[in-house]
């Protein structure tokens, strides 16, 4: 297949590009580079030995994107990663989040209709489940719009838009992938997560402490009703997640479907810090802080649907993810800007 990756220079996009190329597919990328670096795609090209055509553009720029797509026709599918993902920022600037995240999904669906591209895979998020009523989360666990932040609402709204588009368009194949917590890096240590500024997510924060750039990890609450009192999450290695996209594309059916992409294994904040310490062979200083507003105590999935339908499941452990994240962080302490 030849696949357009919107936001394909970003963290999950570039790992998925590598997985697709290694599985024998071709990729082309549209990315406005607002949260990514050209160097990521250069390295993905070096790792795979493949050329990756790139258009630096907002995916909503219909004229430019259509010209690029015609130049690279025929395309079989779009994986739509492009969007804004900072939860706190979405509370402060909700209109920007609705504008970019919903506008870009609508633009992708219009492009698909105009260029006869049948399949779309969308980066949704476990955040659409909000406060879980029951664990593990399955695809038909309740979701709604009473989510604590606009970011999560944009994911929920785009899922509805995809379902409507698939219902209306004969032959449209739309798959929403609800990612749990993506972590880790490509095992080469050359490609990984490179957040701008101080990371808000746990694993990249711990990585920066391990490398000596930040002093200590703040543990956001140790009084949750969990085995060690800290929050439980389902951390999925980004290369397992990437393989999940390959499986979704290869098995997409007409209509709209949703899949959880996680490991099914709950890991606590303290367990993650300990695993990273083992990988980096050093003590990771930490301190307990108050709970972070909007956090849930526990979020993890039952990944059985993807296994039953596609034969896909996560194969890498939290120790694998920490080892790969550490290789990336220690070799590239300033991310893609490392000299
Ligand atoms: P990322 O920021 O690294 O990647 C997103 C990419 O999209 C970036 O390269 C950015 O430059 C690009 N982009 C943003 N707006 C664009 C636009 N209008 N037009 C073209 N390109 C644009 O983020 P990521 O972690 O790789 O996430 C990819 C997708 O997965 C996002 O939709 C995100 O919401 C979703 N997701 C991420 C996580 C996570 O924890 N990383 C979890 C669940 C879902
Ligand atoms: C994980 C755990 C924190 C940082 C977020 C988004 C979600 C999705 C993935 C896009 C929690 C704790 C964290 C720190 C800590 N993104 N923590 N100290 O909150 O599960 O999910 O990213 O869709 O929408 O909400 O991930 O990595 O921020 O937190 O103790 O410095 O680590 O309380 O228990 P989260 P996270």
Coordinates of C-alpha atoms and ligand atoms in Angstrom, one line a residue:
X1 CA 0.0 0.0 0.0
X2 CA 1.0 3.6 -0.5
X3 CA 0.0 5.5 2.6
X4 CA -0.2 9.3 3.4
X5 CA 0.8 10.0 7.0
X6 CA -0.5 13.4 8.2
X7 CA 1.7 14.4 11.1
X8 CA 4.1 11.7 10.0
X9 CA 7.2 13.6 11.3
X10 CA 5.9 13.4 14.9
X11 CA 6.7 10.9 17.6
X12 CA 4.2 8.2 16.7
X13 CA 4.1 9.0 13.0
X14 CA 7.8 8.6 12.4
X15 CA 7.9 5.2 14.2
X16 CA 4.9 4.1 12.2
X17 CA 6.6 5.2 9.0
X18 CA 9.5 2.9 9.8
X19 CA 7.2 0.0 10.6
X20 CA 5.2 0.5 7.3
X21 CA 8.4 0.8 5.2
X22 CA 9.8 -2.3 6.9
X23 CA 6.6 -4.2 6.1
X24 CA 7.0 -3.3 2.4
X25 CA 4.6 -0.4 2.2
X26 CA 5.4 3.1 0.8
X27 CA 4.8 6.3 2.8
X28 CA 4.4 10.0 2.0
X29 CA 4.2 12.6 4.7
X30 CA 2.4 15.9 5.2
X31 CA 3.5 17.7 8.3
X32 CA 3.6 21.4 9.1
X33 CA 6.6 20.7 11.4
X34 CA 4.9 22.7 14.2
X35 CA 5.9 20.0 16.7
X36 CA 8.5 18.0 14.9
X37 CA 11.9 18.0 13.2
X38 CA 13.0 17.2 9.7
X39 CA 15.8 15.3 11.2
X40 CA 13.4 12.6 12.4
X41 CA 12.3 11.8 8.8
X42 CA 15.9 11.9 7.6
X43 CA 16.8 9.3 10.2
X44 CA 13.8 7.2 9.4
X45 CA 14.9 7.2 5.8
X46 CA 18.4 6.2 6.8
X47 CA 17.1 3.3 9.0
X48 CA 14.9 1.9 6.3
X49 CA 16.9 2.9 3.2
X50 CA 13.7 4.3 1.7
X51 CA 12.8 7.7 0.3
X52 CA 10.0 9.5 2.2
X53 CA 8.3 12.3 0.1
X54 CA 7.4 15.2 2.4
X55 CA 5.2 18.2 2.0
X56 CA 5.7 20.8 4.7
X57 CA 2.2 22.1 5.0
X58 CA -0.8 22.4 7.3
X59 CA -3.0 19.4 6.4
X60 CA -5.9 21.8 6.1
X61 CA -4.3 23.6 3.2
X62 CA -6.6 21.9 0.7
X63 CA -5.0 23.1 -2.6
X64 CA -1.4 22.3 -1.6
X65 CA -2.2 18.9 -0.2
X66 CA -4.3 17.9 -3.2
X67 CA -1.5 18.8 -5.5
X68 CA 1.0 16.8 -3.5
X69 CA -1.4 13.8 -3.3
X70 CA -2.0 13.9 -7.1
X71 CA 1.8 13.9 -7.6
X72 CA 2.0 10.8 -5.4
X73 CA -1.1 9.0 -6.6
X74 CA -2.5 6.5 -6.3
X75 CA -2.8 6.5 -2.5
X76 CA -4.5 3.6 -0.7
X77 CA -4.9 5.1 2.8
X78 CA -4.3 8.0 5.1
X79 CA -3.1 7.6 8.7
X80 CA -4.2 10.8 10.4
X81 CA -1.7 11.7 13.2
X82 CA -1.7 15.4 12.7
X83 CA -3.0 17.5 15.6
X84 CA -2.4 19.2 18.8
X85 CA -2.0 17.0 21.9
X86 CA -1.2 19.1 25.0
X87 CA -4.0 18.5 27.5
X88 CA -3.3 21.6 29.6
X89 CA -2.9 23.9 26.6
X90 CA -6.3 22.7 25.3
X91 CA -7.9 24.0 28.5
X92 CA -6.3 27.4 28.1
X93 CA -6.9 27.6 24.3
X94 CA -9.9 25.4 23.4
X95 CA -10.8 27.1 20.1
X96 CA -7.3 26.4 18.7
X97 CA -7.8 22.7 19.6
X98 CA -11.2 22.5 18.1
X99 CA -10.0 24.4 15.0
X100 CA -6.9 22.3 14.4
X101 CA -8.0 18.8 15.5
X102 CA -11.5 18.8 14.1
X103 CA -10.6 20.9 11.0
X104 CA -7.7 18.6 10.1
X105 CA -9.9 15.5 10.4
X106 CA -12.6 17.0 8.2
X107 CA -9.9 18.1 5.7
X108 CA -8.6 14.5 5.6
X109 CA -12.1 13.1 4.9
X110 CA -12.7 15.7 2.2
X111 CA -9.3 14.8 0.6
X112 CA -10.2 11.1 0.7
X113 CA -13.5 11.7 -1.1
X114 CA -11.9 14.0 -3.7
X115 CA -9.0 11.7 -4.4
X116 CA -10.9 8.3 -4.0
X117 CA -8.8 7.2 -1.1
X118 CA -10.8 4.5 0.7
X119 CA -9.1 4.0 4.1
X120 CA -8.4 6.2 7.1
X121 CA -6.8 5.2 10.4
X122 CA -7.2 7.9 13.1
X123 CA -5.1 8.5 16.2
X124 CA -7.7 8.5 18.9
X125 CA -6.9 8.2 22.6
X126 CA -7.8 6.3 25.7
X127 CA -8.7 9.7 27.1
X128 CA -12.1 9.3 25.4
X129 CA -13.1 6.9 28.2
X130 CA -12.8 9.6 30.8
X131 CA -13.2 8.3 34.4
X132 CA -13.4 4.5 33.9
X133 CA -16.5 2.8 35.4
X134 CA -14.9 -0.6 35.1
X135 CA -11.5 -2.0 34.3
X136 CA -10.0 -3.2 32.0
X137 CA -11.4 -0.8 29.3
X138 CA -13.0 -2.5 26.3
X139 CA -14.0 -0.8 23.1
X140 CA -17.6 -0.5 24.1
X141 CA -16.9 0.9 27.6
X142 CA -18.8 4.2 28.0
X143 CA -17.4 7.3 26.3
X144 CA -18.9 10.7 26.2
X145 CA -18.4 14.4 26.0
X146 CA -18.2 15.0 29.8
X147 CA -14.4 14.7 29.4
X148 CA -12.2 16.9 31.6
X149 CA -10.5 18.8 28.7
X150 CA -11.1 20.0 25.2
X151 CA -8.3 17.8 23.8
X152 CA -10.2 14.7 24.8
X153 CA -13.4 16.1 23.4
X154 CA -11.8 16.7 20.0
X155 CA -10.8 13.0 19.9
X156 CA -14.4 11.9 20.8
X157 CA -15.9 14.3 18.2
X158 CA -13.6 13.2 15.5
X159 CA -14.6 9.6 16.2
X160 CA -18.2 10.6 15.6
X161 CA -17.3 12.4 12.4
X162 CA -15.5 9.3 11.1
X163 CA -18.5 7.1 12.0
X164 CA -20.8 9.4 10.1
X165 CA -18.5 9.6 7.1
X166 CA -18.2 5.8 6.9
X167 CA -22.0 5.4 7.2
X168 CA -22.5 7.9 4.3
X169 CA -19.7 6.9 1.9
X170 CA -19.9 3.5 0.3
X171 CA -16.6 1.7 0.6
X172 CA -15.1 4.1 3.2
X173 CA -13.0 2.2 5.7
X174 CA -12.4 4.2 8.9
X175 CA -10.5 2.8 11.9
X176 CA -10.1 4.8 15.2
X177 CA -7.2 3.5 17.3
X178 CA -7.5 4.4 21.0
X179 CA -3.9 4.6 22.1
X180 CA -3.1 4.0 25.8
X181 CA 0.2 5.6 26.9
X182 CA 2.8 5.4 24.1
X183 CA 6.4 5.3 25.4
X184 CA 9.8 4.1 24.3
X185 CA 11.8 4.7 21.1
X186 CA 13.1 2.9 18.0
X187 CA 15.7 0.3 19.2
X188 CA 18.4 1.9 17.1
X189 CA 18.4 4.9 19.5
X190 CA 18.3 7.2 16.6
X191 CA 14.6 8.1 16.6
X192 CA 12.5 8.8 19.7
X193 CA 10.2 11.2 21.6
X194 CA 11.5 14.8 21.6
X195 CA 9.1 17.0 23.5
X196 CA 9.7 20.8 23.4
X197 CA 10.4 22.2 26.8
X198 CA 9.8 20.5 30.1
X199 CA 7.9 17.2 29.4
X200 CA 4.4 16.8 30.8
X201 CA 4.3 13.1 30.3
X202 CA 5.9 10.7 32.8
X203 CA 8.3 8.7 30.7
X204 CA 10.0 11.6 28.9
X205 CA 10.2 13.4 32.2
X206 CA 11.9 10.5 33.9
X207 CA 14.3 10.2 30.9
X208 CA 15.4 13.8 31.4
X209 CA 16.0 13.2 35.1
X210 CA 18.0 10.1 34.3
X211 CA 20.2 12.1 31.9
X212 CA 20.7 14.8 34.5
X213 CA 18.8 17.6 32.8
X214 CA 16.0 17.7 35.5
X215 CA 16.6 17.2 39.2
X216 CA 13.8 14.8 40.3
X217 CA 10.5 13.3 39.2
X218 CA 7.4 14.6 41.0
X219 CA 5.0 11.7 41.6
X220 CA 1.5 13.1 41.3
X221 CA -0.2 11.5 44.3
X222 CA 0.5 8.3 46.2
X223 CA -2.9 8.0 47.8
X224 CA -4.8 6.5 45.0
X225 CA -6.7 3.2 45.6
X226 CA -4.0 1.2 43.7
X227 CA -1.4 -1.3 45.0
X228 CA 1.3 1.2 45.7
X229 CA -0.9 4.3 45.9
X230 CA 0.4 5.8 42.6
X231 CA -1.5 6.0 39.3
X232 CA -1.8 2.9 37.0
X233 CA -1.4 3.2 33.3
X234 CA -1.1 1.0 30.2
X235 CA 2.3 1.9 28.7
X236 CA 2.7 0.6 25.2
X237 CA 6.0 0.6 23.4
X238 CA 5.8 2.9 20.4
X239 CA 7.1 0.2 18.0
X240 CA 4.2 -2.1 19.2
X241 CA 1.9 0.8 18.6
X242 CA 3.4 1.3 15.1
X243 CA 2.9 -2.4 14.3
X244 CA -0.8 -1.9 15.4
X245 CA -1.2 0.7 12.6
X246 CA 0.2 -1.7 10.0
X247 CA -2.3 -4.3 11.2
X248 CA -5.2 -1.8 11.2
X249 CA -4.4 -0.8 7.6
X250 CA -4.0 -4.3 6.3
X251 CA -7.3 -5.5 7.9
X252 CA -9.5 -2.4 7.6
X253 CA -13.1 -3.3 6.6
X254 CA -15.8 -1.1 5.1
X255 CA -17.5 1.0 7.8
X256 CA -16.2 2.4 11.1
X257 CA -14.4 0.4 13.7
X258 CA -12.6 1.3 16.9
X259 CA -9.8 -0.6 18.6
X260 CA -7.8 -0.2 21.9
X261 CA -4.1 -0.3 21.4
X262 CA -2.5 -1.1 24.7
X263 CA -0.8 -4.0 26.5
X264 CA -3.4 -4.8 29.1
X265 CA -0.7 -4.6 31.8
X266 CA -1.2 -1.9 34.4
X267 CA 2.1 -0.3 35.6
X268 CA 2.3 2.2 38.4
X269 CA 4.3 5.5 38.5
X270 CA 6.7 3.9 41.0
X271 CA 7.1 0.8 38.9
X272 CA 7.9 2.9 35.8
X273 CA 10.5 5.0 37.7
X274 CA 12.1 1.7 39.0
X275 CA 12.1 0.2 35.5
X276 CA 13.8 3.2 34.1
X277 CA 16.4 3.2 36.9
X278 CA 17.2 -0.4 36.0
X279 CA 17.6 0.5 32.3
X280 CA 19.8 3.5 33.0
X281 CA 21.6 1.8 35.8
X282 CA 21.1 4.7 38.2
X283 CA 18.9 6.0 41.0
X284 CA 16.1 8.2 39.7
X285 CA 15.4 10.8 42.5
X286 CA 11.7 11.3 43.1
X287 CA 9.4 13.2 45.4
X288 CA 5.7 12.8 46.1
X289 CA 3.6 15.8 45.1
X290 CA -0.2 16.4 45.3
X291 CA -2.4 14.7 42.7
X292 CA -2.6 16.4 39.3
X293 CA -6.0 17.8 38.4
X294 CA -8.0 15.7 35.9
X295 CA -5.9 12.5 36.4
X296 CA -7.7 9.1 36.9
X297 CA -6.4 6.5 39.3
X298 CA -6.1 3.8 36.7
X299 CA -6.5 3.3 33.0
X300 CA -5.7 0.1 31.2
X301 CA -7.3 -1.9 28.4
X302 CA -8.3 -5.3 27.4
X303 CA -6.5 -5.5 24.0
X304 CA -8.3 -8.7 23.0
X305 CA -10.3 -7.2 20.1
X306 CA -7.2 -6.3 18.1
X307 CA -5.7 -9.8 18.8
X308 CA -8.9 -11.6 17.7
X309 CA -9.4 -9.5 14.6
X310 CA -5.9 -8.9 13.4
X311 CA -3.6 -11.2 15.4
X312 CA -1.8 -8.1 16.7
X313 CA -0.7 -7.7 20.3
X314 CA 2.0 -5.8 22.1
X315 CA 5.1 -7.8 22.5
X316 CA 7.5 -5.5 24.3
X317 CA 7.6 -5.0 28.1
X318 CA 8.0 -1.9 30.2
X319 CA 11.7 -2.8 30.6
X320 CA 12.1 -2.9 26.8
X321 CA 10.5 0.5 26.5
X322 CA 12.7 2.0 29.2
X323 CA 15.9 0.4 27.6
X324 CA 15.0 1.9 24.2
X325 CA 13.9 5.3 25.7
X326 CA 17.2 5.4 27.6
X327 CA 19.3 4.5 24.5
X328 CA 17.5 7.4 22.6
X329 CA 17.8 9.9 25.5
X330 CA 21.4 9.1 26.4
X331 CA 22.6 9.3 22.8
X332 CA 20.5 12.4 22.0
X333 CA 20.4 14.4 25.2
X334 CA 19.0 17.4 23.3
X335 CA 16.8 15.3 21.1
X336 CA 17.1 15.9 17.3
X337 CA 19.0 19.1 18.1
X338 CA 21.9 17.1 19.6
X339 CA 25.1 18.1 17.7
Ligands
LIG1 P1 3.4 14.8 17.8 O1 3.1 16.2 18.2 O2 4.8 14.3 17.9 O3 2.9 14.5 16.3 C1 1.9 15.2 15.6 C2 2.5 15.8 14.3 O4 1.5 16.5 13.6 C3 3.7 16.7 14.6 O5 4.7 16.3 13.7 C4 3.1 18.1 14.1 O6 4.1 18.9 13.6 C5 2.1 17.7 13.1 N1 0.9 18.7 13.0 C6 0.2 19.3 14.0 N2 -0.7 20.0 13.4 C7 -0.7 19.9 12.1 C8 -1.4 20.3 11.0 N3 -2.5 21.2 11.2 N4 -1.1 20.0 9.8 C9 0.0 19.1 9.6 N5 0.7 18.6 10.6 C10 0.4 19.0 11.8 O7 2.4 13.8 18.6 P2 2.3 12.2 18.7 O8 2.6 11.9 20.1 O9 3.1 11.6 17.6 O10 0.8 12.0 18.4 C11 0.2 11.7 17.2 C12 -1.3 11.6 17.3 O11 -1.6 10.7 18.3 C13 -1.9 12.9 17.8 O12 -3.1 13.1 17.1 C14 -2.2 12.7 19.2 O13 -3.3 13.5 19.7 C15 -2.5 11.2 19.3 N6 -2.2 10.6 20.6 C16 -1.0 10.8 21.2 C17 -0.7 10.2 22.4 C18 0.6 10.4 23.1 O14 0.6 10.2 24.3 N7 1.7 10.7 22.4 C19 -1.7 9.4 23.0 C20 -3.0 9.3 22.4 C21 -3.2 9.8 21.2
LIG2 C1 1.0 9.0 33.5 C2 1.0 8.8 35.0 C3 0.4 10.8 36.2 C4 4.0 13.1 35.0 C5 -1.7 11.8 28.9 C6 -2.9 12.4 28.3 C7 -3.6 11.4 27.4 C8 -2.6 10.8 26.4 C9 -1.4 10.4 27.0 C10 -2.9 11.9 24.3 C11 -0.2 9.5 35.7 C12 1.8 10.4 36.5 C13 3.0 12.1 35.2 C14 4.8 13.4 36.1 C15 3.6 11.8 37.5 N1 -2.3 11.8 25.4 N2 2.8 11.5 36.4 N3 4.6 12.8 37.3 O1 -2.0 11.6 32.0 O2 -2.0 9.1 31.5 O3 -2.1 10.7 29.7 O4 -0.8 11.4 27.9 O5 -3.9 11.4 24.0 O6 -4.7 12.1 26.8 O7 -3.8 12.8 29.3 O8 0.0 10.4 30.9 O9 2.4 10.4 31.1 O10 1.1 12.5 31.8 O11 0.9 10.4 33.2 O12 3.5 11.3 38.6 O13 5.7 14.3 36.1 O14 2.2 9.5 35.6 O15 -0.2 11.3 37.3 O16 -0.5 8.7 36.8 P1 -1.6 10.4 31.1 P2 1.2 11.0 31.7

